């Protein structure tokens, strides 16, 4: 359990850099009586930090969930296929545009390869659902090793992986469970014109659905923590909970915190320095 752990995938909005801050406000594993649940799992930074034994990880992105499924069952086969892909820009375009994976292992290896060699780890698809991020180079491809995949498989052993909208996942939580939520942030102009998350634009009514679900979960005795943009209209939906400003982590120095980020941590339980909404 380290805040500087290596993650398998690069992910826009990933929480790795914020772990150094978040760790003080998340419950210890020994304090989670039930399951750990992450309905917007992305690169799973918080999950791999906590390494809970009983967990549900979920995301609406099917490629991501298939990647975790394949790594959980056959990390060495995913690695072998990943290594078999070529190292040039034209190899990248071939894997991106022409290669047709036939098995879960091949799909996972392709996803991992595109993620590690595309421009800045972006995850963007065109209207036909085809991945369309440009080539970024091979430098980050070999930062991960076969042993990293095997390690992830070990941590994923008791974990249930689901490709789903967040609502049914939250609605089936029970007293004693803990949920970590990191929904897509309310988009600014930049994100609107060049969306990082293509599966769904997260709209205001999604925040309303989310707020209803977590408020109801809280009434059942479920604890949760959520990172979110500090927009008044969103925070209003989370009334009765606790809020804390998140300092920004710099790009160059993971874990080094600088000034205010416009993001907040909202928790269903009181935290030191937090204000009641
Ligand atoms: C900010 S990212 C999560 C990043 C993650 N915490 C990490 O450390 O990498 C938000 C995630 O929400 C997912 N998502 C978007 N809409 C969703 C929905 N309706 N239900 C579930 N997941 C959704 C996206 O696919 C994306 O992986």
Coordinates of C-alpha atoms and ligand atoms in Angstrom, one line a residue:
X1 CA 0.0 0.0 0.0
X2 CA 1.8 3.1 -1.2
X3 CA 0.8 6.4 -2.6
X4 CA 3.5 6.2 -5.3
X5 CA 2.4 2.9 -6.7
X6 CA 2.6 2.1 -10.4
X7 CA -0.7 1.8 -12.1
X8 CA -1.3 -0.4 -15.2
X9 CA -3.1 2.3 -17.2
X10 CA -2.9 6.0 -17.7
X11 CA -6.2 7.6 -17.2
X12 CA -7.6 11.1 -17.5
X13 CA -8.8 12.2 -14.1
X14 CA -7.0 9.4 -12.4
X15 CA -6.6 9.8 -8.6
X16 CA -3.1 8.6 -8.1
X17 CA -1.7 12.0 -7.6
X18 CA -4.3 12.8 -5.0
X19 CA -3.7 9.7 -2.8
X20 CA -1.3 11.6 -0.6
X21 CA -4.2 13.8 0.3
X22 CA -7.1 11.3 0.2
X23 CA -5.4 8.7 2.4
X24 CA -6.1 10.8 5.5
X25 CA -9.8 10.9 4.9
X26 CA -10.6 7.4 3.8
X27 CA -11.4 4.7 6.3
X28 CA -8.8 2.1 7.2
X29 CA -9.5 -1.3 5.7
X30 CA -10.1 -2.7 9.2
X31 CA -12.9 -0.1 9.7
X32 CA -14.8 -1.3 6.6
X33 CA -17.1 -4.0 7.9
X34 CA -18.7 -4.8 4.5
X35 CA -17.4 -4.4 1.0
X36 CA -15.3 -1.7 -0.8
X37 CA -17.2 -0.4 -3.8
X38 CA -16.0 1.8 -6.6
X39 CA -18.6 2.6 -9.3
X40 CA -16.4 4.9 -11.4
X41 CA -13.3 2.8 -11.3
X42 CA -11.2 4.2 -14.1
X43 CA -7.5 3.3 -13.4
X44 CA -8.6 2.1 -9.9
X45 CA -5.9 4.3 -8.1
X46 CA -7.8 4.2 -4.8
X47 CA -8.6 0.5 -5.0
X48 CA -5.0 -0.5 -5.7
X49 CA -3.9 1.7 -2.8
X50 CA -6.3 0.2 -0.3
X51 CA -6.2 -3.4 -1.7
X52 CA -9.5 -4.5 -0.1
X53 CA -10.2 -8.3 -0.2
X54 CA -13.9 -7.9 -0.8
X55 CA -14.8 -5.4 -3.5
X56 CA -17.0 -4.5 -6.4
X57 CA -15.3 -2.4 -9.2
X58 CA -17.5 -1.0 -11.9
X59 CA -17.4 1.4 -14.8
X60 CA -19.5 2.1 -17.8
X61 CA -16.5 1.7 -20.1
X62 CA -16.5 -1.9 -21.3
X63 CA -13.0 -1.9 -22.6
X64 CA -11.7 -1.0 -19.2
X65 CA -13.7 -3.7 -17.4
X66 CA -12.6 -6.3 -20.0
X67 CA -9.0 -5.3 -19.4
X68 CA -9.4 -6.0 -15.6
X69 CA -11.2 -9.2 -16.2
X70 CA -8.5 -10.6 -18.5
X71 CA -5.7 -9.5 -16.2
X72 CA -7.5 -11.1 -13.2
X73 CA -7.7 -14.5 -15.0
X74 CA -4.7 -14.6 -17.3
X75 CA -2.1 -11.8 -16.6
X76 CA 0.7 -13.7 -18.3
X77 CA -1.3 -14.3 -21.5
X78 CA -2.3 -10.6 -21.7
X79 CA 1.4 -9.7 -21.2
X80 CA 2.6 -12.1 -24.0
X81 CA 0.0 -10.7 -26.5
X82 CA 0.9 -7.1 -25.4
X83 CA 4.6 -7.9 -26.1
X84 CA 3.8 -9.3 -29.5
X85 CA 2.6 -5.9 -30.8
X86 CA 5.1 -3.9 -32.9
X87 CA 6.9 -0.7 -31.9
X88 CA 6.5 1.8 -34.7
X89 CA 3.9 4.5 -35.3
X90 CA 2.5 2.4 -38.2
X91 CA 2.2 -0.6 -35.9
X92 CA 0.2 1.6 -33.5
X93 CA -2.1 2.6 -36.4
X94 CA -2.5 -1.0 -37.4
X95 CA -3.4 -2.1 -33.9
X96 CA -5.7 0.9 -33.5
X97 CA -7.5 0.7 -36.9
X98 CA -7.2 -2.7 -38.4
X99 CA -6.4 -5.4 -35.8
X100 CA -9.6 -7.3 -34.8
X101 CA -9.2 -9.0 -31.5
X102 CA -11.0 -12.3 -31.3
X103 CA -10.6 -13.2 -27.6
X104 CA -10.9 -11.4 -24.2
X105 CA -7.1 -11.7 -23.9
X106 CA -6.5 -10.0 -27.3
X107 CA -9.0 -7.3 -26.5
X108 CA -7.3 -6.6 -23.2
X109 CA -3.8 -6.6 -24.7
X110 CA -4.9 -4.1 -27.4
X111 CA -6.5 -1.8 -24.8
X112 CA -3.4 -1.8 -22.7
X113 CA -1.2 -1.2 -25.7
X114 CA -3.3 1.7 -27.0
X115 CA -3.4 3.2 -23.5
X116 CA 0.3 3.0 -23.0
X117 CA 1.4 4.2 -26.5
X118 CA -1.3 6.7 -27.4
X119 CA -1.1 10.5 -26.9
X120 CA -1.1 11.3 -23.1
X121 CA -3.2 8.2 -22.2
X122 CA -6.3 9.9 -23.6
X123 CA -9.4 7.7 -24.0
X124 CA -11.5 9.1 -26.9
X125 CA -13.7 7.5 -29.5
X126 CA -15.3 8.9 -32.7
X127 CA -19.0 8.7 -33.4
X128 CA -18.7 5.2 -34.6
X129 CA -17.2 4.1 -31.3
X130 CA -13.7 3.7 -32.7
X131 CA -10.7 4.7 -30.6
X132 CA -9.2 7.7 -32.3
X133 CA -6.4 9.1 -30.1
X134 CA -3.1 9.8 -32.0
X135 CA 0.2 8.1 -31.5
X136 CA 2.2 9.1 -28.4
X137 CA 5.4 7.0 -28.5
X138 CA 6.8 3.9 -26.9
X139 CA 8.4 5.5 -23.8
X140 CA 5.6 4.5 -21.5
X141 CA 5.0 1.1 -22.9
X142 CA 7.8 -0.7 -20.9
X143 CA 7.3 1.1 -17.7
X144 CA 5.0 -1.7 -16.7
X145 CA 6.2 -5.3 -16.4
X146 CA 4.7 -8.8 -16.5
X147 CA 5.1 -8.9 -12.7
X148 CA 3.0 -5.8 -12.4
X149 CA 0.1 -7.6 -14.2
X150 CA 0.6 -10.6 -12.0
X151 CA 0.5 -8.4 -8.9
X152 CA -2.8 -6.8 -10.2
X153 CA -4.3 -10.2 -10.7
X154 CA -3.5 -11.1 -7.1
X155 CA -5.1 -7.9 -5.8
X156 CA -8.2 -8.5 -8.1
X157 CA -8.6 -12.1 -6.9
X158 CA -11.7 -11.6 -4.7
X159 CA -13.1 -8.7 -6.7
X160 CA -16.3 -8.6 -8.6
X161 CA -16.0 -6.6 -11.9
X162 CA -19.0 -5.1 -13.5
X163 CA -19.6 -3.0 -16.6
X164 CA -22.6 -0.9 -15.5
X165 CA -24.1 2.5 -14.9
X166 CA -23.3 3.6 -11.3
X167 CA -26.9 3.6 -10.1
X168 CA -27.7 -0.1 -9.8
X169 CA -24.2 -0.6 -8.2
X170 CA -24.9 2.0 -5.5
X171 CA -28.4 0.9 -5.0
X172 CA -27.4 -2.7 -4.0
X173 CA -25.0 -1.6 -1.3
X174 CA -25.7 -2.6 2.3
X175 CA -25.0 -1.4 5.8
X176 CA -21.2 -1.6 6.5
X177 CA -20.1 -1.2 2.9
X178 CA -17.9 1.7 1.9
X179 CA -18.2 3.5 -1.5
X180 CA -15.5 5.6 -3.2
X181 CA -16.9 7.7 -6.0
X182 CA -15.1 9.7 -8.6
X183 CA -17.6 10.7 -11.2
X184 CA -16.6 12.6 -14.3
X185 CA -16.2 16.3 -13.4
X186 CA -18.6 18.8 -14.7
X187 CA -17.1 19.7 -18.0
X188 CA -15.6 23.0 -18.8
X189 CA -15.4 24.4 -22.3
X190 CA -12.3 22.5 -23.1
X191 CA -13.8 19.1 -22.2
X192 CA -17.0 19.9 -24.0
X193 CA -15.2 20.4 -27.3
X194 CA -12.7 17.5 -26.8
X195 CA -14.3 15.0 -24.5
X196 CA -12.1 12.7 -22.5
X197 CA -14.9 10.4 -21.5
X198 CA -16.8 9.4 -24.6
X199 CA -19.1 6.7 -23.2
X200 CA -21.5 9.2 -21.9
X201 CA -21.5 12.9 -21.3
X202 CA -22.2 13.1 -17.6
X203 CA -25.1 15.6 -17.4
X204 CA -26.7 17.5 -14.6
X205 CA -29.5 14.9 -14.3
X206 CA -26.8 12.2 -13.8
X207 CA -25.5 14.2 -10.8
X208 CA -29.1 14.3 -9.5
X209 CA -29.4 10.5 -9.9
X210 CA -26.0 10.1 -8.2
X211 CA -27.0 12.4 -5.3
X212 CA -30.3 10.5 -4.8
X213 CA -28.5 7.2 -4.8
X214 CA -25.8 8.1 -2.3
X215 CA -28.2 9.9 0.0
X216 CA -30.3 6.8 0.0
X217 CA -27.3 4.6 0.6
X218 CA -26.3 6.8 3.6
X219 CA -29.7 6.3 5.1
X220 CA -29.1 2.5 4.9
X221 CA -25.9 2.8 6.9
X222 CA -23.5 2.9 3.9
X223 CA -20.5 5.3 4.2
X224 CA -19.1 7.0 1.1
X225 CA -16.5 9.5 0.0
X226 CA -16.8 11.4 -3.4
X227 CA -14.4 13.7 -5.3
X228 CA -16.2 16.2 -7.4
X229 CA -16.0 19.7 -8.8
X230 CA -17.0 22.4 -6.4
X231 CA -19.9 23.7 -8.3
X232 CA -22.7 25.2 -6.2
X233 CA -25.5 23.4 -8.1
X234 CA -23.8 20.0 -7.6
X235 CA -23.0 20.6 -3.9
X236 CA -26.5 21.6 -3.2
X237 CA -27.6 18.1 -4.1
X238 CA -25.3 16.7 -1.4
X239 CA -26.7 18.6 1.5
X240 CA -26.2 17.1 5.0
X241 CA -22.8 15.7 4.2
X242 CA -19.2 17.0 4.8
X243 CA -17.0 18.9 2.4
X244 CA -13.3 19.6 2.2
X245 CA -11.3 21.4 -0.5
X246 CA -8.8 19.3 -2.4
X247 CA -5.4 20.8 -3.1
X248 CA -4.1 20.3 -6.7
X249 CA -1.4 17.7 -7.3
X250 CA 1.2 18.9 -9.8
X251 CA 1.8 17.0 -13.1
X252 CA 5.6 16.8 -12.7
X253 CA 5.8 15.7 -9.1
X254 CA 3.2 13.1 -8.2
X255 CA 2.1 13.7 -4.7
X256 CA 3.3 17.3 -4.3
X257 CA 0.3 19.4 -3.5
X258 CA 0.0 23.0 -4.6
X259 CA -2.8 25.5 -4.6
X260 CA -6.6 25.0 -4.8
X261 CA -7.9 22.8 -7.6
X262 CA -11.6 23.6 -7.6
X263 CA -12.2 20.0 -6.6
X264 CA -13.7 18.9 -3.3
X265 CA -14.0 15.8 -1.3
X266 CA -17.6 15.2 0.0
X267 CA -18.0 12.5 2.7
X268 CA -21.1 11.0 4.3
X269 CA -19.1 11.0 7.6
X270 CA -17.4 13.9 9.5
X271 CA -13.7 14.5 8.5
X272 CA -11.1 16.7 10.2
X273 CA -11.3 20.2 8.7
X274 CA -14.5 19.4 6.8
X275 CA -17.6 21.7 6.7
X276 CA -21.1 20.5 6.9
X277 CA -23.0 21.2 3.6
Ligands
LIG1 C1 -12.8 10.6 -13.2 S1 -12.9 9.0 -14.0 C2 -12.5 7.9 -12.6 C3 -11.0 7.9 -12.4 C4 -10.5 7.0 -11.3 N1 -10.9 7.4 -10.0 C5 -9.0 6.8 -11.3 O1 -8.3 7.0 -10.3 O2 -8.5 6.5 -12.4 C6 -14.6 8.8 -14.2 C7 -15.0 7.4 -14.7 O3 -16.5 7.3 -14.7 C8 -16.9 6.5 -15.8 N2 -18.3 6.8 -16.1 C9 -18.8 7.8 -16.8 N3 -20.2 7.8 -16.7 C10 -20.5 6.7 -16.0 C11 -21.7 6.2 -15.5 N4 -22.9 6.7 -15.9 N5 -21.7 5.1 -14.7 C12 -20.5 4.5 -14.3 N6 -19.3 5.0 -14.7 C13 -19.3 6.1 -15.5 C14 -15.9 6.9 -16.9 O4 -15.8 5.8 -17.8 C15 -14.6 7.1 -16.1 O5 -13.8 5.9 -16.0

